[in-house]
Tab-separated table of C-alpha atoms and ligand atoms in Angstrom:
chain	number	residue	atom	x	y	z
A	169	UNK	CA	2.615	12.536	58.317
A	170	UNK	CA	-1.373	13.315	58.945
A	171	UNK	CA	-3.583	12.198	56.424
A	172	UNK	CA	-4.571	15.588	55.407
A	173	UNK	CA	-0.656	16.518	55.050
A	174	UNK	CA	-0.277	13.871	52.888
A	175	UNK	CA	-3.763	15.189	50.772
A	176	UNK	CA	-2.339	18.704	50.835
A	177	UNK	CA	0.378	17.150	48.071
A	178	UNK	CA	-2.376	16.282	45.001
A	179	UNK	CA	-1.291	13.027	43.900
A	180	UNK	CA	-0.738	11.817	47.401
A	181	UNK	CA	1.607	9.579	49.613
A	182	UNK	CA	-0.317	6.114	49.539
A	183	UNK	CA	1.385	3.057	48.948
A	184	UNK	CA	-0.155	2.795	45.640
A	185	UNK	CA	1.202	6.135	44.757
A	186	UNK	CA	4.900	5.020	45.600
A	187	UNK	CA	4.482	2.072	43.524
A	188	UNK	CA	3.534	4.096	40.486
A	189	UNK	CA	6.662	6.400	41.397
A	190	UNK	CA	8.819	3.443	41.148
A	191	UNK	CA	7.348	2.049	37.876
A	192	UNK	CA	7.297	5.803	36.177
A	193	UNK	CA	10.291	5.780	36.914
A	194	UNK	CA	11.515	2.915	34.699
A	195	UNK	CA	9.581	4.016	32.412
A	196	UNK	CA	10.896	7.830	31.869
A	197	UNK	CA	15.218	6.794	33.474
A	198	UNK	CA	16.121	7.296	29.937
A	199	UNK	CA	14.615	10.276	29.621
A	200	UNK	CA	16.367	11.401	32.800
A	201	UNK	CA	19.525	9.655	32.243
A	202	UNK	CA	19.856	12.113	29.051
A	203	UNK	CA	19.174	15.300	30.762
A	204	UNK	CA	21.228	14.407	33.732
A	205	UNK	CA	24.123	13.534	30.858
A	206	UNK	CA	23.628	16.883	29.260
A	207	UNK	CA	23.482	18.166	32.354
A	208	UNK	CA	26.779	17.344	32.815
A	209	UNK	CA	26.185	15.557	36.135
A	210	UNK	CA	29.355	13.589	37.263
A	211	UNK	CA	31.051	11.684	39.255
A	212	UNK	CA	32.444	13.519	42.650
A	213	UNK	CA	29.554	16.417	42.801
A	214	UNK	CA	27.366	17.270	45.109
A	215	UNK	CA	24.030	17.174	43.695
A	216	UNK	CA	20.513	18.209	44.958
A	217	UNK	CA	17.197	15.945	44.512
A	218	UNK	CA	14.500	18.200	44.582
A	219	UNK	CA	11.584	16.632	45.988
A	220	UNK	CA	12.817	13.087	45.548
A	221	UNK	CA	9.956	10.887	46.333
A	222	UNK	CA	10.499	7.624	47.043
A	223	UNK	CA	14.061	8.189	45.814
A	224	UNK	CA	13.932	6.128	42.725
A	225	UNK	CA	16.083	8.481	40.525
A	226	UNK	CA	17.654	9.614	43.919
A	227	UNK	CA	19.441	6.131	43.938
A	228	UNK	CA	20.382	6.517	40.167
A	229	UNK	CA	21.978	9.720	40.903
A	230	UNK	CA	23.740	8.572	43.890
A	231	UNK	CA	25.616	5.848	41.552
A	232	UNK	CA	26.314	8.176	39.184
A	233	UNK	CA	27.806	10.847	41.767
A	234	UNK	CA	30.100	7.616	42.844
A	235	UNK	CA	31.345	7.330	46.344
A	236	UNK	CA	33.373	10.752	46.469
A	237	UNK	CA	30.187	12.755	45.638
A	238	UNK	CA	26.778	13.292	47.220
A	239	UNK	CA	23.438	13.230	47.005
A	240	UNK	CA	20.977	15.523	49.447
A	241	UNK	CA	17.308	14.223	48.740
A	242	UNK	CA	14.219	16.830	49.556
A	243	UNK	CA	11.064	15.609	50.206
A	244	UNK	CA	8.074	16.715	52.462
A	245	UNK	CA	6.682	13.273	52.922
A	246	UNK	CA	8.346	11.404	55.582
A	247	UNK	CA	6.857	8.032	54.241
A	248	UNK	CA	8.537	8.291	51.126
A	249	UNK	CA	11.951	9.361	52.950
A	250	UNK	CA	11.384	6.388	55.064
A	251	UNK	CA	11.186	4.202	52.157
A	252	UNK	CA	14.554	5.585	50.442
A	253	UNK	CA	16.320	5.182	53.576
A	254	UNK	CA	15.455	1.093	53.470
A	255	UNK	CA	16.428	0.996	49.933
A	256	UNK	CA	20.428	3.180	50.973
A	257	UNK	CA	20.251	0.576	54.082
A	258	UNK	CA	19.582	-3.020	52.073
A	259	UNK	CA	21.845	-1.196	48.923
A	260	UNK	CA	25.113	-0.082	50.881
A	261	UNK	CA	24.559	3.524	49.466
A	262	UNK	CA	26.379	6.099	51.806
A	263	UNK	CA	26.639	9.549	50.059
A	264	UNK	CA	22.874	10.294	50.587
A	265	UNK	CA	21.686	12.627	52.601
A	266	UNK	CA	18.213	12.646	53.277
A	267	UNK	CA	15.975	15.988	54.226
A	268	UNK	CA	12.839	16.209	55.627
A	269	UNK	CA	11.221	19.748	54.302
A	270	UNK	CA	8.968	21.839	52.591
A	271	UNK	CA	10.862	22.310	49.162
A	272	UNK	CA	9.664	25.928	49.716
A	273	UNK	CA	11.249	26.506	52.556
A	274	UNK	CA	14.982	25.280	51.228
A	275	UNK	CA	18.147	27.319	52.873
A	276	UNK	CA	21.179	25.574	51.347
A	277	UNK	CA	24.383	27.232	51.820
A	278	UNK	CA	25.636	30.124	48.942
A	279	UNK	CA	27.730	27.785	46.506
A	280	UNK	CA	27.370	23.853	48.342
A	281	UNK	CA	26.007	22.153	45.162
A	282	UNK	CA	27.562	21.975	41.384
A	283	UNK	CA	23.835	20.585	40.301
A	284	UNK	CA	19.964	20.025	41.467
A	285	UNK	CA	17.495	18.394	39.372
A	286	UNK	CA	13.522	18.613	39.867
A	287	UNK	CA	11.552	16.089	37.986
A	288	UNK	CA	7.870	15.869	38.853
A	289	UNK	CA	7.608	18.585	41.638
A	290	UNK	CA	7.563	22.184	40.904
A	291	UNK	CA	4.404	21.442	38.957
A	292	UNK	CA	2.726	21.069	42.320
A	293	UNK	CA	4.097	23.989	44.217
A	294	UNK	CA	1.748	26.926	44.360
A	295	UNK	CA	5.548	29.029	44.832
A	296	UNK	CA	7.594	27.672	42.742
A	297	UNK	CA	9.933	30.703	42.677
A	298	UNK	CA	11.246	30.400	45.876
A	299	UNK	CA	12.461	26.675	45.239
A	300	UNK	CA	14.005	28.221	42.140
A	301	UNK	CA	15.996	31.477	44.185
A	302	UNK	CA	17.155	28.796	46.869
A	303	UNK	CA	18.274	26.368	44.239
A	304	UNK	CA	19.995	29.353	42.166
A	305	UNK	CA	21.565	30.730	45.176
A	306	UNK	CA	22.922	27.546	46.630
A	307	UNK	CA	24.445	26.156	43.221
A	308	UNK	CA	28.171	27.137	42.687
A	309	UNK	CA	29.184	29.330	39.745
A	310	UNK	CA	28.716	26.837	36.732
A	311	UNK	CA	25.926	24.883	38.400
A	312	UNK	CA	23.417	23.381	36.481
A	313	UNK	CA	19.470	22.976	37.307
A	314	UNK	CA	18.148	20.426	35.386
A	315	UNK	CA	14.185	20.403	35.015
A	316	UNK	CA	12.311	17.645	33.973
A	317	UNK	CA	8.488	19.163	34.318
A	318	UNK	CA	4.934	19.929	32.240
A	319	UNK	CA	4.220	22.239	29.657
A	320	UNK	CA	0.301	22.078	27.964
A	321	UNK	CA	-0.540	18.793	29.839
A	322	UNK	CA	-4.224	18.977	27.942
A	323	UNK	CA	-2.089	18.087	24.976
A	324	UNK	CA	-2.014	14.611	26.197
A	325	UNK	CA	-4.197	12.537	23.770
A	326	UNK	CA	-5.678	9.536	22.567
A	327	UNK	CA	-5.953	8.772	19.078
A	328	UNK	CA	-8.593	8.286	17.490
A	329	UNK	CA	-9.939	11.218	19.699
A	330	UNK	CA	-12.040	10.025	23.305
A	331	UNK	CA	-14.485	12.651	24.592
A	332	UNK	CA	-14.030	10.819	27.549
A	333	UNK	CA	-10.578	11.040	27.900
A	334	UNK	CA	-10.328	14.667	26.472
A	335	UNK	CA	-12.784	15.449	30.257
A	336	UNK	CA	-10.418	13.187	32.549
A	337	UNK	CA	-7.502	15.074	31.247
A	338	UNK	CA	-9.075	18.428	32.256
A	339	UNK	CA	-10.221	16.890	35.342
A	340	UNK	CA	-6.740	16.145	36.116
A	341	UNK	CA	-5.661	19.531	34.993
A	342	UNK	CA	-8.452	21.549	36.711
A	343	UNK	CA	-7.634	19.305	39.989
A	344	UNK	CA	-3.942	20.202	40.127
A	345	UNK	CA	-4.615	23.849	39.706
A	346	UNK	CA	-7.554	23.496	42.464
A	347	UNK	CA	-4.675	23.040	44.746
A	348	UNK	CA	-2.207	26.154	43.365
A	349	UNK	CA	-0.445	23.631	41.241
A	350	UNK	CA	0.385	24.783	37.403
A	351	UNK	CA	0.066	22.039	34.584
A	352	UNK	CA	1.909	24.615	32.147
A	353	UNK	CA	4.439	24.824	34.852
A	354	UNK	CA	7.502	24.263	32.659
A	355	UNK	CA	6.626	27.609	30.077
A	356	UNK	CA	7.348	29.882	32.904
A	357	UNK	CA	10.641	28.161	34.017
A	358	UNK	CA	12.360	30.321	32.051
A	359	UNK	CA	11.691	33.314	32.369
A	360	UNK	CA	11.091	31.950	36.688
A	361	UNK	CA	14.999	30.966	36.075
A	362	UNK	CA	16.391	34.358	34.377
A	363	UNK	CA	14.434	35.925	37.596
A	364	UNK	CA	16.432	34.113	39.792
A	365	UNK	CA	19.669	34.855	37.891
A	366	UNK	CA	20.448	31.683	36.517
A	367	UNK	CA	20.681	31.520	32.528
A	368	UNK	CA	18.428	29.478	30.317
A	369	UNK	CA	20.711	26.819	28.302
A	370	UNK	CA	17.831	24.325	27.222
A	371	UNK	CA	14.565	24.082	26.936
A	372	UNK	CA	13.377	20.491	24.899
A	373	UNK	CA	10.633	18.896	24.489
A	374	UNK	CA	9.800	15.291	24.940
A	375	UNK	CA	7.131	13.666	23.235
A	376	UNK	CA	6.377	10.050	23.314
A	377	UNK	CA	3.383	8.027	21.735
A	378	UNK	CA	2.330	5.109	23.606
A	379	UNK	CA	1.015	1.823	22.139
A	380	UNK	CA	-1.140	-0.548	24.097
A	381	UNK	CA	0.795	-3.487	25.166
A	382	UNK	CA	3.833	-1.837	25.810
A	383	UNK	CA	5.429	-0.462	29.187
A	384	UNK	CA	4.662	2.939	28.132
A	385	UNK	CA	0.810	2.269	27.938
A	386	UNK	CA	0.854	1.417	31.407
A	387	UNK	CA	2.121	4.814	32.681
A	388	UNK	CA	-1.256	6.129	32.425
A	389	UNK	CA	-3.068	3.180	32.897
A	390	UNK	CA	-1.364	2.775	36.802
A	391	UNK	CA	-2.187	6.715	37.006
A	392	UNK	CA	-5.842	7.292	35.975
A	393	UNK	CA	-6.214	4.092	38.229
A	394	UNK	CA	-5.024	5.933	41.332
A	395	UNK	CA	-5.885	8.798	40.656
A	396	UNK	CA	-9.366	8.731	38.561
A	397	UNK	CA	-11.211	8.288	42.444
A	398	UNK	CA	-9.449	11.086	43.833
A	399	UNK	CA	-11.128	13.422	40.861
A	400	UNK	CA	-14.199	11.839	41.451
A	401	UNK	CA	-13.732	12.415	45.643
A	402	UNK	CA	-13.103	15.786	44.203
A	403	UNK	CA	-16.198	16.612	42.504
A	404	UNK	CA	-14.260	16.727	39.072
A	405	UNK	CA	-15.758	14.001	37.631
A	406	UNK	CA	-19.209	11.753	38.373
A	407	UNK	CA	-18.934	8.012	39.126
A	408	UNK	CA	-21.153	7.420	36.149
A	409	UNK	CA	-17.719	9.589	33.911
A	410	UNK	CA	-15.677	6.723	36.162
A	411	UNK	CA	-17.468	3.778	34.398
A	412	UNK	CA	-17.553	5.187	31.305
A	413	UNK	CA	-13.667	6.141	31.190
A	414	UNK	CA	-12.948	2.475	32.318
A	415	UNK	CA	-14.477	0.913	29.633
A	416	UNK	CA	-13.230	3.546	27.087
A	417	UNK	CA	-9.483	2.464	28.041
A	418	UNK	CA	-10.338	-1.049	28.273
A	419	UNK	CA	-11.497	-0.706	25.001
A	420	UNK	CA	-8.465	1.070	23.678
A	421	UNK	CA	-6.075	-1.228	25.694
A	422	UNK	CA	-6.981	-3.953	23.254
A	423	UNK	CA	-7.232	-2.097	20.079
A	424	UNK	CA	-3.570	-2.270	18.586
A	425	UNK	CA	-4.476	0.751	16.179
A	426	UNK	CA	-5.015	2.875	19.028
A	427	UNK	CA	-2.280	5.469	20.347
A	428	UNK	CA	-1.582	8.104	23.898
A	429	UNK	CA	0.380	10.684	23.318
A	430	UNK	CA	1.779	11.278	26.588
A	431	UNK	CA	1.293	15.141	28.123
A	432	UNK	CA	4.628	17.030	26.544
A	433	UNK	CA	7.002	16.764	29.415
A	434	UNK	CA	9.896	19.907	29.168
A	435	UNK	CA	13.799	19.473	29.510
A	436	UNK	CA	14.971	23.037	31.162
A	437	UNK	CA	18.615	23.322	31.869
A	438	UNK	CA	19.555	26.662	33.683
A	439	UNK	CA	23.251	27.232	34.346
A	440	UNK	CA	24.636	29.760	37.083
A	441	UNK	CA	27.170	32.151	35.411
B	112	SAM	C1	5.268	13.170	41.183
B	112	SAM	S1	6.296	13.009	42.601
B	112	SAM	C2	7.899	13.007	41.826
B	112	SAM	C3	8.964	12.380	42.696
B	112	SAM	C4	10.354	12.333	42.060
B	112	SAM	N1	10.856	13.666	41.748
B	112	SAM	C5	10.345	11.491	40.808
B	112	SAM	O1	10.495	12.020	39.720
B	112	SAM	O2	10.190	10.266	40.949
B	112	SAM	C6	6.249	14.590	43.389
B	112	SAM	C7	7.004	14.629	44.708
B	112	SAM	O3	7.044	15.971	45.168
B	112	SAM	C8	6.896	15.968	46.575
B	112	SAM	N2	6.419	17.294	46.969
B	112	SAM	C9	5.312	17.942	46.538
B	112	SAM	N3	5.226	19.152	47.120
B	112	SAM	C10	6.307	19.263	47.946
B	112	SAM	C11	6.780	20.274	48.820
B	112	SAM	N4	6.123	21.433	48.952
B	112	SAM	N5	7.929	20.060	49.509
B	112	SAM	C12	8.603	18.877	49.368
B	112	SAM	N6	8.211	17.891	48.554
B	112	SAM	C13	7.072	18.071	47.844
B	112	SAM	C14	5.888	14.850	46.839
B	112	SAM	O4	5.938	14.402	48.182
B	112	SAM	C15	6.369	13.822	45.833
B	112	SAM	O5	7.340	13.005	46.396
């Protein structure tokens, strides 16, 4: 993949960025552990990972599917693919299948998957609808989608209050949308899902406060260090709003009265009737 194929994707492809991936995703398994539980996601189905990155909850899934079901992993960025494919190779693990694709342009035959989950992704997609009507049309009757996505990401906070932090946050927002992404993405999912036929069973929040020290705290501390010099590449934010945010979350790191309140992230479970 071309550097600027690899740009066209916000938070990019890097090596840092897959790192991050992996750690997020210890970080937030529980959280997608639940859903997939709710979900009803077993062993022996066919399930699809939509836009699976690196693969790190492609591999959880896979183990949870067991041997007699399967896993088909999306993903546009071939470096990311290539990395899941070493992890199934050193691991033994046989019932993925990995694609190569736009999500956007998915095909999957009528009725080939009981479930599909989409953590992370549809955020980014300037049409996310037509992920959705592929996704609706290929589940079976009684599939589940299971959506783990953003809903009023300028919600995310640190307490006491950080003028600083309130502008990186809107950096971040106004960066995603500057390439057709939608930080609210998860409030039209339902009404996106009923669209596409599918009916709305869920929608949760999650919520979770972060204290410094703990593993939590260093979700957005691995992010805004990746990402804070691609807003400033951007034009979102100055070099001199750089410095100062640094030493604003150094600051905070070691205050132990201090407190993030990570950007509400939405549970959306859509079943096909
Ligand atoms: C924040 S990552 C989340 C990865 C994974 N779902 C997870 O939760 O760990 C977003 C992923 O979406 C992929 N992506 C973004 N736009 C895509 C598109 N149009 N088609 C396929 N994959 C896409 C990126 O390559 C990246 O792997």
């Amino acid at each position: 993949m071309t550097k600027h194929e690899e740009r066209e994707y916000v938070l990019g492809t890097n090596d840092e960025e897959l790192v991050r991936l992996g750690f997020q995703h210890r970080v937030w398994g529980e959280q997608a552990f639940a859903l997939w539980e709710r979900a009803g996601f077993a062993p022996g189905q066919t399930i699809l990972d939509v836009g699976c990155g690196p693969g790190f909850a492609t591999l959880d899934l896979a183990r949870l599917v067991g041997p007699q079901g399967r896993i088909i992993a999306v993903d546009h960025s071939a470096r990311f693919l290539d990395h899941l494919k070493v992890q199934l190779a050193t691991q033994g693990v046989k019932n993925v299948e990995t694609l190569l694709q736009d999500v956007k342009t998915l095909n999957l035959p009528s009725g080939s998957i009981d479930g599909a989950f989409a953590r992370w992704v549809l955020c980014y997609l300037g049409d996310a609808q037509s992920v959705v009507s592929a996704v609706a049309k290929a589940l079976r009757p009684g599939g589940i989608f299971a959506v783990q996505d953003y809903f009023n990401y300028r919600a995310a906070t640190l307490a006491p209050k950080s003028a600083i932090f309130t502008k990186v946050i809107e950096a971040v927002d106004a960066s995603w949308r500057a390439r057709g992404g939608d930080s609210d993405f998860a409030g039209r999912l339902p009404g996106m899902m009923q669209q596409c036929g599918l009916e709305v069973r869920e929608v949760r929040p999650i919520l979770r406060v972060a204290r410094p020290g703990s593993a939590l705290w260093d979700w957005p501390t691995t992010f805004f260090r990746n990402y804070i010099p691609v807003l400033v590449e951007m034009g979102l934010l100055t070099p001199a709003d750089q410095e100062e945010f640094n030493s604003d979350w150094s600051q905070h790191s070691a205050d132990s009265a201090t407190f993030f309140c990570t950007p509400p992230v939405f549970d959306v479970i859509g079943v096909k009737p």
